[in-house]
mmCIF file of C-alpha atoms in Angstrom:
data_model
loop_
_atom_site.group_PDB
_atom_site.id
_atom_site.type_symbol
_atom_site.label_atom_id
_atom_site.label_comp_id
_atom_site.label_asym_id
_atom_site.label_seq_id
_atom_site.Cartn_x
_atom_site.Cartn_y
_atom_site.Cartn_z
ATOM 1 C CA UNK A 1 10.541 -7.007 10.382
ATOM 2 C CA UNK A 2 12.665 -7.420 13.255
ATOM 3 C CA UNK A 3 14.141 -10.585 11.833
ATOM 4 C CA UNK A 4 14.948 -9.729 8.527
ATOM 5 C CA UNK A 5 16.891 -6.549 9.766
ATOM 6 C CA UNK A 6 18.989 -8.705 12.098
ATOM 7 C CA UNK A 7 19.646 -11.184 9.604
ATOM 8 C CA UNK A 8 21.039 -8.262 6.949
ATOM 9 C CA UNK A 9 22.963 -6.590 10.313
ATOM 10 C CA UNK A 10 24.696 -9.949 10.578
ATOM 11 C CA UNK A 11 25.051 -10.733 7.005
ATOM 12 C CA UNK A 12 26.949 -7.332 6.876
ATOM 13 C CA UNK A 13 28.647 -7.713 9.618
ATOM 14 C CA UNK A 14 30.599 -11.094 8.803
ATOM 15 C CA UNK A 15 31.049 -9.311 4.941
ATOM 16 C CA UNK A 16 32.603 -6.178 6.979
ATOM 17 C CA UNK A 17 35.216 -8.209 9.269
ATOM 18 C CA UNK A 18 36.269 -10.953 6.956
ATOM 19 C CA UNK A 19 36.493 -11.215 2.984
ATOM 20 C CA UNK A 20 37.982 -14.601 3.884
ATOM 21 C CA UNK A 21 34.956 -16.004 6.395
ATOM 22 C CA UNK A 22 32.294 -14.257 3.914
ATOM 23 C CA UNK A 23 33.556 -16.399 1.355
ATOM 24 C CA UNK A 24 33.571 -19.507 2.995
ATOM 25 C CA UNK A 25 30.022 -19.028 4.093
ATOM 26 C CA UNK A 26 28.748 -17.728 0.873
ATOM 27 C CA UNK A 27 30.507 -21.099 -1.060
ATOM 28 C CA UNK A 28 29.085 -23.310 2.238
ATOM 29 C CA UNK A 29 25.691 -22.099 1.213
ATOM 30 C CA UNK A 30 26.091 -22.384 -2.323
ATOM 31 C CA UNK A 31 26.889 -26.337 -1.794
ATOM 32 C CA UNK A 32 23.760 -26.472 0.667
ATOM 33 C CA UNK A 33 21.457 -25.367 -1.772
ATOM 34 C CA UNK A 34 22.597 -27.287 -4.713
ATOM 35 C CA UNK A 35 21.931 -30.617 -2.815
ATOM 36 C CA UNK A 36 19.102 -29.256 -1.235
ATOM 37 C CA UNK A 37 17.711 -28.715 -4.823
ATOM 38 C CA UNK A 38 18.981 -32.041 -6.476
ATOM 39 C CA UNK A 39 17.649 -34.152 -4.095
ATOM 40 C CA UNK A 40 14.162 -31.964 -4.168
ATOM 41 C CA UNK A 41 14.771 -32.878 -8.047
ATOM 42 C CA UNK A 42 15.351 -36.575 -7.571
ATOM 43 C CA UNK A 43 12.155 -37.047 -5.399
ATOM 44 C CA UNK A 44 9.906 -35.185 -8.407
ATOM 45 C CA UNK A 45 11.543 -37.771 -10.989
ATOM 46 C CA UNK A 46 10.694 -41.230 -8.631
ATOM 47 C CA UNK A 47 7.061 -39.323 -7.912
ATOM 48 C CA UNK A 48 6.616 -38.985 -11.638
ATOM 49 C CA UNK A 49 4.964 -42.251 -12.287
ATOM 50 C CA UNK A 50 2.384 -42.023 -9.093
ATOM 51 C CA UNK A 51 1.307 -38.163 -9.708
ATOM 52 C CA UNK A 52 1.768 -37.686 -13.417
ATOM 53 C CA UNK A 53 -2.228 -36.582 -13.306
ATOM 54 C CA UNK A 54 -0.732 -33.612 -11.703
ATOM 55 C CA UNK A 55 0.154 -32.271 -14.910
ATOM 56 C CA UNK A 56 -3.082 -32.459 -16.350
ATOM 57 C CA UNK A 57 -4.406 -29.025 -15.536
ATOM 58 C CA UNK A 58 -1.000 -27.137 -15.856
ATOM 59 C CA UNK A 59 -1.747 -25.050 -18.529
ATOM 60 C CA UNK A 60 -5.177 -24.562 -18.955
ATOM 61 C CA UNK A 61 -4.900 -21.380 -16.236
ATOM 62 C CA UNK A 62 -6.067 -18.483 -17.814
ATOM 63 C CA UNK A 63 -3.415 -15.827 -19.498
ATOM 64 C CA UNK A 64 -2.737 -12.682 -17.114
ATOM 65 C CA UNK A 65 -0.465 -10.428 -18.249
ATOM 66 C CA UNK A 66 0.310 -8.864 -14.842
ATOM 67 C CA UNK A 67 0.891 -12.093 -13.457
ATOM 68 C CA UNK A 68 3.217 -13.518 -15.544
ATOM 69 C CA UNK A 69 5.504 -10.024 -15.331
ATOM 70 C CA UNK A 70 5.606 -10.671 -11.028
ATOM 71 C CA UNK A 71 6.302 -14.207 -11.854
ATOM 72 C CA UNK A 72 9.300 -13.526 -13.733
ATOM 73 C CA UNK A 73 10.717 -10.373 -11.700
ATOM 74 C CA UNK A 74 10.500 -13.815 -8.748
ATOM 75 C CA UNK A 75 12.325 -16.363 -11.248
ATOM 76 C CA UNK A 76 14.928 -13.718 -12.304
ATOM 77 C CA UNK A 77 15.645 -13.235 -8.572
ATOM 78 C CA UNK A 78 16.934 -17.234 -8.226
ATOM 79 C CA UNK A 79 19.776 -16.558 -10.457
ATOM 80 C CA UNK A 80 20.904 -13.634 -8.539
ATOM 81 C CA UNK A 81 24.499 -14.030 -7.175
ATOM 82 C CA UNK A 82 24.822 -16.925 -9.763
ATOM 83 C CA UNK A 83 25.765 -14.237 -12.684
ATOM 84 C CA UNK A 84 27.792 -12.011 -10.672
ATOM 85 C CA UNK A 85 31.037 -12.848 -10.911
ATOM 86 C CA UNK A 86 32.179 -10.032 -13.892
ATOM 87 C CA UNK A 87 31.611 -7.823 -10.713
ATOM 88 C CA UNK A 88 34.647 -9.423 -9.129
ATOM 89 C CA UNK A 89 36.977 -9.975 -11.215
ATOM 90 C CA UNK A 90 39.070 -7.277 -10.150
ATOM 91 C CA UNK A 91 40.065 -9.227 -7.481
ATOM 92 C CA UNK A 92 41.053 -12.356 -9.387
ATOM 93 C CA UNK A 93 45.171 -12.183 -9.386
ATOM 94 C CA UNK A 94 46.509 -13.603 -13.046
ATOM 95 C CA UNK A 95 48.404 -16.222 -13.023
ATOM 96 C CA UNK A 96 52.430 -16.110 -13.841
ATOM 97 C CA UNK A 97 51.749 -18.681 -16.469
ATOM 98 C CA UNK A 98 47.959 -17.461 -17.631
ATOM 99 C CA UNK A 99 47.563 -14.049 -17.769
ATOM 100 C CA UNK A 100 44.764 -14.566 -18.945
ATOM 101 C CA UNK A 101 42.910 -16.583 -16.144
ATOM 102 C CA UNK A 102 40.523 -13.626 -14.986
ATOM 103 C CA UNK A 103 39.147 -13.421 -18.345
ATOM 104 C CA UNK A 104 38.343 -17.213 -18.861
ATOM 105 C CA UNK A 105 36.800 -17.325 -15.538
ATOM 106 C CA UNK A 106 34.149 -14.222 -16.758
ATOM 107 C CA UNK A 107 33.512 -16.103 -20.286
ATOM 108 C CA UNK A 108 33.117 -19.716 -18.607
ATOM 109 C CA UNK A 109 31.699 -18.797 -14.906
ATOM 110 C CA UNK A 110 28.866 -16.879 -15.646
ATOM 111 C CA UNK A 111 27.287 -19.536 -18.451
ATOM 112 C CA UNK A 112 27.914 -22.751 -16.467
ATOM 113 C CA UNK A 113 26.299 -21.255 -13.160
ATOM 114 C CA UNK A 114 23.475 -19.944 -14.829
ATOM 115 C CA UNK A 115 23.123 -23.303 -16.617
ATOM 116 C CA UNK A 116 23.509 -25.363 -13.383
ATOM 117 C CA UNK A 117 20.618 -22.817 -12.049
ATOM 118 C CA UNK A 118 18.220 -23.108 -14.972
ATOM 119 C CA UNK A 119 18.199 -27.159 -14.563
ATOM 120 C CA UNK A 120 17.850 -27.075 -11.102
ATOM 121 C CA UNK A 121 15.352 -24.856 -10.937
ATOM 122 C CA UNK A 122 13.852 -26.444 -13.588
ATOM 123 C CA UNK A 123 13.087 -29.875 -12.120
ATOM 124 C CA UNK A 124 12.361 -28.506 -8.725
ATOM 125 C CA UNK A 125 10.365 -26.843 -9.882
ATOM 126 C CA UNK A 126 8.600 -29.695 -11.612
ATOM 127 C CA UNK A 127 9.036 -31.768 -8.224
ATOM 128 C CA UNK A 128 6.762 -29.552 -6.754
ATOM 129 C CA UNK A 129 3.844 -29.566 -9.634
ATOM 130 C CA UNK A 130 4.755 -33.194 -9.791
ATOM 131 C CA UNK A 131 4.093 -34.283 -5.692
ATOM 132 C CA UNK A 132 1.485 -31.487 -4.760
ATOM 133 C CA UNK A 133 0.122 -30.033 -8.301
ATOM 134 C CA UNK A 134 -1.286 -26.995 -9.322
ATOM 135 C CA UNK A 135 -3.715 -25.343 -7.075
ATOM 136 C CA UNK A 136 -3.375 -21.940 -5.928
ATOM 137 C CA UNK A 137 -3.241 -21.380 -2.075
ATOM 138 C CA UNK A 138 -1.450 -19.351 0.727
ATOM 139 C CA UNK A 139 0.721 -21.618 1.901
ATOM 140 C CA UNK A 140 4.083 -21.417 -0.613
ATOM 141 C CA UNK A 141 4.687 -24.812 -2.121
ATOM 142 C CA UNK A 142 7.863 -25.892 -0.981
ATOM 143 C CA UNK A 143 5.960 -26.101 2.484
ATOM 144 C CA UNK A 144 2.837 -27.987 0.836
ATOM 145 C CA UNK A 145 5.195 -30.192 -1.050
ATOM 146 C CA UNK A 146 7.264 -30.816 2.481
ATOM 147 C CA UNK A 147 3.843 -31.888 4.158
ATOM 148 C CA UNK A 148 2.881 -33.806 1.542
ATOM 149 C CA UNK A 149 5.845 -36.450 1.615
ATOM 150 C CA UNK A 150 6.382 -35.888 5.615
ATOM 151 C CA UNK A 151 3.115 -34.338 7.449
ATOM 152 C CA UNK A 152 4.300 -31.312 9.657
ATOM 153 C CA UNK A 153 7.732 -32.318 10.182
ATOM 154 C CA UNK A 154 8.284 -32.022 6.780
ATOM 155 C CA UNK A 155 6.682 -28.295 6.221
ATOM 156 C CA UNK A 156 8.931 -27.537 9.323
ATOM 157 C CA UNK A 157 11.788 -28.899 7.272
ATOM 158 C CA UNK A 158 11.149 -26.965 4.302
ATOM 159 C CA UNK A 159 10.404 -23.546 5.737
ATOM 160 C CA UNK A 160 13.927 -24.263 7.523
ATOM 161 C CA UNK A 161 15.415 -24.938 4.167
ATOM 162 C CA UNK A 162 13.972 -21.820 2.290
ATOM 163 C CA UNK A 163 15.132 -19.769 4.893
ATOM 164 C CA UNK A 164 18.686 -21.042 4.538
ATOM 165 C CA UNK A 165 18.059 -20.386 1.094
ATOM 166 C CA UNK A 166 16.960 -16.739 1.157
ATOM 167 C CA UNK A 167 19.666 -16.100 3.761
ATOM 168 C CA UNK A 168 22.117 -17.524 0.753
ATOM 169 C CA UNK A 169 20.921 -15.252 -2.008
ATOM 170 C CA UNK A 170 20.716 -11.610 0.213
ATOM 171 C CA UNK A 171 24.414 -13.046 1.627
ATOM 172 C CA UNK A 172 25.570 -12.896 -2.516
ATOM 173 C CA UNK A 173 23.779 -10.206 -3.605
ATOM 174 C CA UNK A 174 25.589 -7.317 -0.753
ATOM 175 C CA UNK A 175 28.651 -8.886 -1.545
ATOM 176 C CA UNK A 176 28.443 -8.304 -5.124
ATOM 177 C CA UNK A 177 26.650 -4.906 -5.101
ATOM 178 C CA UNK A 178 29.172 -3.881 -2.963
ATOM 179 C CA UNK A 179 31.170 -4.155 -5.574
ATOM 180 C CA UNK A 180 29.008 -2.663 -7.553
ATOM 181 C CA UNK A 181 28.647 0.423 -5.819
ATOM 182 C CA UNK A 182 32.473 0.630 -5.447
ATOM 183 C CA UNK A 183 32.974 0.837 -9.111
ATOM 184 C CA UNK A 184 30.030 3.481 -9.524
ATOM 185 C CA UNK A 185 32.400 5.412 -7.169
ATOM 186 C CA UNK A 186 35.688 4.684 -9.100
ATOM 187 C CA UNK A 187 34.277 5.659 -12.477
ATOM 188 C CA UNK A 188 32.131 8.864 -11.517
ATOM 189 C CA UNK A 189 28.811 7.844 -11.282
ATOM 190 C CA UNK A 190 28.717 8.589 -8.160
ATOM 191 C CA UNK A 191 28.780 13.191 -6.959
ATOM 192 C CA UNK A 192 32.120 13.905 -6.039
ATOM 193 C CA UNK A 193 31.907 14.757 -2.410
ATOM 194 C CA UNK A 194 30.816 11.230 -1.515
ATOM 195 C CA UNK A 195 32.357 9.327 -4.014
ATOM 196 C CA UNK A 196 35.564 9.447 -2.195
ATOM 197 C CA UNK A 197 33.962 7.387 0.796
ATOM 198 C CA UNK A 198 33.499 4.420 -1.127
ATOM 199 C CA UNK A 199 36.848 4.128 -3.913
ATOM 200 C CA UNK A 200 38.621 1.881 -1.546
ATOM 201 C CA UNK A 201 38.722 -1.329 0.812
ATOM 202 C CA UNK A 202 39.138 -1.312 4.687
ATOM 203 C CA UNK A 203 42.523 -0.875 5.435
ATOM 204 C CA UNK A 204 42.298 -2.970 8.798
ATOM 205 C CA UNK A 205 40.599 -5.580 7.164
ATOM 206 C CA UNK A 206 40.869 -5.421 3.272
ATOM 207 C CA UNK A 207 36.991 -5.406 2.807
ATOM 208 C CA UNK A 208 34.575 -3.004 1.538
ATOM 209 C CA UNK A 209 33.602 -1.535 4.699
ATOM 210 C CA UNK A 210 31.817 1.922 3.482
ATOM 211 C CA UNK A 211 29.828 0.034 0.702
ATOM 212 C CA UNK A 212 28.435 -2.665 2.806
ATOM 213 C CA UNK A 213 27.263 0.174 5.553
ATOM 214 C CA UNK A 214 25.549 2.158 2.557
ATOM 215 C CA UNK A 215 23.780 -1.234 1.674
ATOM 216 C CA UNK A 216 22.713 -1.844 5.033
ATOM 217 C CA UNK A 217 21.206 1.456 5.397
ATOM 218 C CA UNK A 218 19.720 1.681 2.056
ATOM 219 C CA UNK A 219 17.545 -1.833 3.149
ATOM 220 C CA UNK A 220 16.916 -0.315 6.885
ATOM 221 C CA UNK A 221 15.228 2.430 4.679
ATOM 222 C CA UNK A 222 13.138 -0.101 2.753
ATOM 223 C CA UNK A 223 12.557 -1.715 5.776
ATOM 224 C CA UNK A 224 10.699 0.957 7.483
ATOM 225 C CA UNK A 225 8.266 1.743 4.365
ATOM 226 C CA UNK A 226 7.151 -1.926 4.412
ATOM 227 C CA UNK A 227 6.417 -1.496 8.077
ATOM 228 C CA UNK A 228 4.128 1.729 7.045
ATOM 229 C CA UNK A 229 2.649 -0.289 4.510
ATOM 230 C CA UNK A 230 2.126 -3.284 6.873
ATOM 231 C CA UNK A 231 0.626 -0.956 9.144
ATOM 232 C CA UNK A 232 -2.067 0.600 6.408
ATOM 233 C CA UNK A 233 -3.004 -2.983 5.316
ATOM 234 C CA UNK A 234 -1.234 -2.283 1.949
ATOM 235 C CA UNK A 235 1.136 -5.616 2.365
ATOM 236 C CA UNK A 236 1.735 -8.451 4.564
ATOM 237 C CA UNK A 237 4.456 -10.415 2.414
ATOM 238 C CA UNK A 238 8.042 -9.382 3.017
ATOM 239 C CA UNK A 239 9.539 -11.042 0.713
ATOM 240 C CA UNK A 240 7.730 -10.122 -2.463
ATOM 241 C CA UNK A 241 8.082 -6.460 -1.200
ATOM 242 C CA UNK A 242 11.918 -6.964 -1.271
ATOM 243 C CA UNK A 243 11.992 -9.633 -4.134
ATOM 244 C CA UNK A 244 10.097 -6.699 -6.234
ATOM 245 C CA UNK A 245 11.851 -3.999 -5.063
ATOM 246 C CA UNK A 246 15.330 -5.156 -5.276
ATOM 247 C CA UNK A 247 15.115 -7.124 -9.129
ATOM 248 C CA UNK A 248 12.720 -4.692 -10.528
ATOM 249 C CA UNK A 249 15.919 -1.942 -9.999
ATOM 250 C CA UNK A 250 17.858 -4.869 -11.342
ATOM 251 C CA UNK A 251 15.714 -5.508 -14.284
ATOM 252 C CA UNK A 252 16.239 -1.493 -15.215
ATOM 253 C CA UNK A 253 19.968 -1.896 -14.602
ATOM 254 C CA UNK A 254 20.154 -5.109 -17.045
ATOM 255 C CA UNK A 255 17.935 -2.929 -19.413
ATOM 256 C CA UNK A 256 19.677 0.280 -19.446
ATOM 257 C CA UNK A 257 23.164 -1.827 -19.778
ATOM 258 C CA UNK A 258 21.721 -3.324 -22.666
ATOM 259 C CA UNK A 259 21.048 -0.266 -24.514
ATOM 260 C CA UNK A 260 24.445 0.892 -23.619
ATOM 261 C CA UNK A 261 25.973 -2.197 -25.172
ATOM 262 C CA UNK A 262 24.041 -1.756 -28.750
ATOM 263 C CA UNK A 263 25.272 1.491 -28.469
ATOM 264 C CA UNK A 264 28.680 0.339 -28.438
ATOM 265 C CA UNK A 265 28.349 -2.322 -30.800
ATOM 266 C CA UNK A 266 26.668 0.195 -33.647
ATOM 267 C CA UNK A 267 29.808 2.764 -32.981
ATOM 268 C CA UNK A 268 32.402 1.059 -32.945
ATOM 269 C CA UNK A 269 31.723 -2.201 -35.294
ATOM 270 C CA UNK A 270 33.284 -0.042 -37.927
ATOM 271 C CA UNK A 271 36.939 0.026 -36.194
ATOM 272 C CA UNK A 272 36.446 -3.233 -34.524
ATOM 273 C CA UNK A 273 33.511 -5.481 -35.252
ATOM 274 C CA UNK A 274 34.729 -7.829 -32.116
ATOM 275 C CA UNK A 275 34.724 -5.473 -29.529
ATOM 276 C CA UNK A 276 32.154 -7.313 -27.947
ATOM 277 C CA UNK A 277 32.081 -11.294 -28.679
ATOM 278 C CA UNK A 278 28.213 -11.069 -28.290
ATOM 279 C CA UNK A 279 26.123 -10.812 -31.569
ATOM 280 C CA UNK A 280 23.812 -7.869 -31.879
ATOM 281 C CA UNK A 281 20.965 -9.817 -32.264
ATOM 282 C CA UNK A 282 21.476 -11.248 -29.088
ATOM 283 C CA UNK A 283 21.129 -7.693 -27.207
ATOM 284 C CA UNK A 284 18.280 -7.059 -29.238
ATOM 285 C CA UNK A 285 16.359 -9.963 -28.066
ATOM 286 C CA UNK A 286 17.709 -9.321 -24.385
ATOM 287 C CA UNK A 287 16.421 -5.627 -24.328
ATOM 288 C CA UNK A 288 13.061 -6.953 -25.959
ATOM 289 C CA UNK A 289 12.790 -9.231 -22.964
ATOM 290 C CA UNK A 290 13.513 -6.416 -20.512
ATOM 291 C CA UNK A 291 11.287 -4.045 -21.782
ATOM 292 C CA UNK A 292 8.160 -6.721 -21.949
ATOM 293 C CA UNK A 293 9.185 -7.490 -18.182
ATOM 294 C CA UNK A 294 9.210 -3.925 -16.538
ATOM 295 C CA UNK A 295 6.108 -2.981 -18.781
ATOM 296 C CA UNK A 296 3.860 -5.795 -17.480
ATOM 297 C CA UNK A 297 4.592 -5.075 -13.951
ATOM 298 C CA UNK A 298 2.688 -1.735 -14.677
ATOM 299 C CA UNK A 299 -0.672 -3.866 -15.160
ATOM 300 C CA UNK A 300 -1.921 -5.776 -11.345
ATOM 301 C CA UNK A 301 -2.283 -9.511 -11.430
ATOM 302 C CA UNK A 302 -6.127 -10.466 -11.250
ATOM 303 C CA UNK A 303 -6.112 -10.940 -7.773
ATOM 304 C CA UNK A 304 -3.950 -8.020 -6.954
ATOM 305 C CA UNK A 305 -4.399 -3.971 -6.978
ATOM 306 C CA UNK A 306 -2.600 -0.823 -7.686
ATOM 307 C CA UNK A 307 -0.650 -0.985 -3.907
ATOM 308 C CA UNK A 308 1.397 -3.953 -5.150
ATOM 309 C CA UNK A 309 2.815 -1.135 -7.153
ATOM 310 C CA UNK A 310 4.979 0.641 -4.294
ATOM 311 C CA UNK A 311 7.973 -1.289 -4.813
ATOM 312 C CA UNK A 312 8.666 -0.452 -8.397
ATOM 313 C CA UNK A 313 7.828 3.044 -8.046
ATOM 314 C CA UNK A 314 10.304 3.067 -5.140
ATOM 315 C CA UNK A 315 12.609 1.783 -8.493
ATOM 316 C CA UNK A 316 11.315 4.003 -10.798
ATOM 317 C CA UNK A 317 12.259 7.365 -8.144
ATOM 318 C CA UNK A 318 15.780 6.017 -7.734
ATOM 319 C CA UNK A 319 16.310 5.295 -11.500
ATOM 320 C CA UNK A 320 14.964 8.564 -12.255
ATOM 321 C CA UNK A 321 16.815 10.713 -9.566
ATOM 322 C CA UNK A 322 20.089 8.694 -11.098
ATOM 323 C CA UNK A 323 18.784 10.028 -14.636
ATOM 324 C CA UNK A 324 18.908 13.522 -13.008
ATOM 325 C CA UNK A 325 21.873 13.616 -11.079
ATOM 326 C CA UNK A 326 23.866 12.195 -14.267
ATOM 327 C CA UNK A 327 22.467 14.813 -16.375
ATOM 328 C CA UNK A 328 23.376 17.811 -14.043
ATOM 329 C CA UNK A 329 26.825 15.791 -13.881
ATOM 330 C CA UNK A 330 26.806 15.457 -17.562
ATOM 331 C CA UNK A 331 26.288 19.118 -17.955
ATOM 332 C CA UNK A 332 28.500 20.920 -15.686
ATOM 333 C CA UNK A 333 31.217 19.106 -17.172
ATOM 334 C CA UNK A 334 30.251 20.078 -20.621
ATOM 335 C CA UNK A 335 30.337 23.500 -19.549
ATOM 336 C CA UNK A 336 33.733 22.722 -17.891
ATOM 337 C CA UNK A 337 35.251 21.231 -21.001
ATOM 338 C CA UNK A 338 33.667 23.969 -23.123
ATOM 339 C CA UNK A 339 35.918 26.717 -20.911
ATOM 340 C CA UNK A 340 38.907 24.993 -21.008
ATOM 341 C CA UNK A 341 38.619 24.310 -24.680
ATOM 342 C CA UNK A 342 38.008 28.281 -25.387
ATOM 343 C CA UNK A 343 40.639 29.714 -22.835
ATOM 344 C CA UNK A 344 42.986 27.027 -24.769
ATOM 345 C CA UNK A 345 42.120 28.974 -28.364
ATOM 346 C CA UNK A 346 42.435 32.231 -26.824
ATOM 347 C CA UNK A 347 45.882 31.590 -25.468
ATOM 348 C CA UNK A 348 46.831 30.035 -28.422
ATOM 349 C CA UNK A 349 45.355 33.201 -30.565
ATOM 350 C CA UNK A 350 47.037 35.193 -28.265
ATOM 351 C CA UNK A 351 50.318 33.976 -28.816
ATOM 352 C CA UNK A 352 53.145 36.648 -31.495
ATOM 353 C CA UNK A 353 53.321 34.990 -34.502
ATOM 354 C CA UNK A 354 57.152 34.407 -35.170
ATOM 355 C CA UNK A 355 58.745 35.982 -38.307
ATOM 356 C CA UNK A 356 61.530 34.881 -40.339
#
């Protein structure tokens, strides 16, 4: 507990000071964990022909429905901060020659690092089944597969290297919802009497001081209900109670952004049928995926219960209290918009008629 709140104090710290030293650190970490991951890869590929009875037993685990939902909310969570860069891209400066540049970076960036993530993951991942196999026990693999190859050291070594890791992906995901939550603010998502607070970058030091505080305290907050549900007995993992909580919200973003988007594409194919370069189909299989994700987190893996539950009902109140708010929003500026509109015709009703 104690740890992971100093490590997001000083993760938004350096982000509050320094756009310039976040970046460098967020890029330094990005390089770390690429080789960390291809040379993880490399090992599973030269193992391959000693353990290849590893894979013997890899699928014959039986189907669980709940399990396989909490398996994917963790998988999804790897390519977080890899996708992000449409959040940016406001920043990007167009070129005198290539006014265009921002917009080739958002069609090219997003596919190549989420490519570059899929096959790394991908063999790792394999690396791992490959030098250790498939048996289910508390200690995470990365540590058994460290052990494995170099006794203690090497579990040392890996829990070092997954911590560097998880301090990598938190680092990239405040700096892009940071973003995020500044753009809620500039386009009215956000009530009017704090919105104001968080429309515009730190003066002193050009970053996105307000946002990253709101963050900070937001995860203090989430902090404290894992340490009442440490102290019932309810949880003793941290980072599946943050993994969950933060990508489940995520997952309903991704889901409700979907919906939007199909919206769009169904209204306005008619005046331009490439608004939006992505086919329909595509959205439709994306919001199927969604929707079979967030429903089969509502069913507990066979070894779990009902408490694992706690972190996407703490998603399900926010996304709901959005839902509200936006619809009291929503409303009140109906009714505005309805008065103007009728004081308008009565003025203009009003009005002597002019006679020639």
């Amino acid at each position: 507990m104690i740890v992971s709140v100093t490590m997001l104090c000083i993760i938004t710290l350096y982000q509050i000071l320094s756009g310039r030293v976040s970046d460098i650190i967020n890029h330094t970490l990005v390089i770390f964990k690429i080789t960390t991951l291809l040379i993880i890869s490399i090992i599973g590929i030269v193992k391959l022909g000693i353990n290849h009875d590893h894979w013997n037993s890899i699928f014959d685990a039986p189907f669980d429905f709940g399990a396989y939902g909490s398996g994917l909310i963790k998988v999804l969570l790897t390519y977080e901060g890899w996708n992000n860069v449409n959040y940016l891209i406001e920043e990007f400066k167009p070129r005198s020659d290539n006014l265009e540049y921002p917009s080739v970076i958002l069609k090219y960036s997003s596919l190549i690092s989420v490519g570059i993530t899929f096959l790394l993951c991908f063999f790792s991942n394999a690396a791992f089944i490959t030098v250790v196999g498939y048996n289910v026990t508390d200690t995470p693999i990365p540590m058994r597969f460290g052990k494995e190859l170099f006794g203690e050291t090497g579990e040392i070594l890996m829990s070092i290297l997954v911590a560097i890791s998880s301090f990598g992906c938190i680092s990239a995901l405040i700096f892009t919802y940071s973003r995020v939550i500044k753009y809620a603010a500039e386009t009215g998502f956000m009530p009017r009497r704090i919105s104001s607070w968080f429309t515009s970058y730190r003066k002193r030091s050009d970053t996105l001081c307000n946002q990253l505080s709101a963050q900070f305290f937001y995860c203090l907050i989430l902090s404290f209900i894992f340490l009442i549900k440490t102290k019932y007995n309810i949880s003793d993992n941290i980072s599946d109670y943050f993994a969950d909580a933060s990508q489940y919200s995520a997952m309903i973003y991704h889901g409700a952004s979907a919906y939007c988007l199909y919206i769009l594409k169904k209204k306005l194919k008619n005046t331009n049928p490439r608004i939006f370069s992505i086919p329909i189909y595509m959205i439709i299989i994306y919001l199927i995926i969604i929707i079979l994700i967030v429903f089969a987190l509502f069913f507990p893996p066979g070894n779990g219960n009902l408490h694992y539950m706690i972190p996407y009902c703490i998603s399900w109140t926010a996304g709901i209290l959005g839902i509200i708010i936006w619809w009291i929003r929503d409303r009140k500026r109906s009714e505005v918009s309805n008065c103007e509109k009728n004081r308008t015709e009565e003025s203009i009703g009003n009005k002597p008629s002019l006679r020639i």
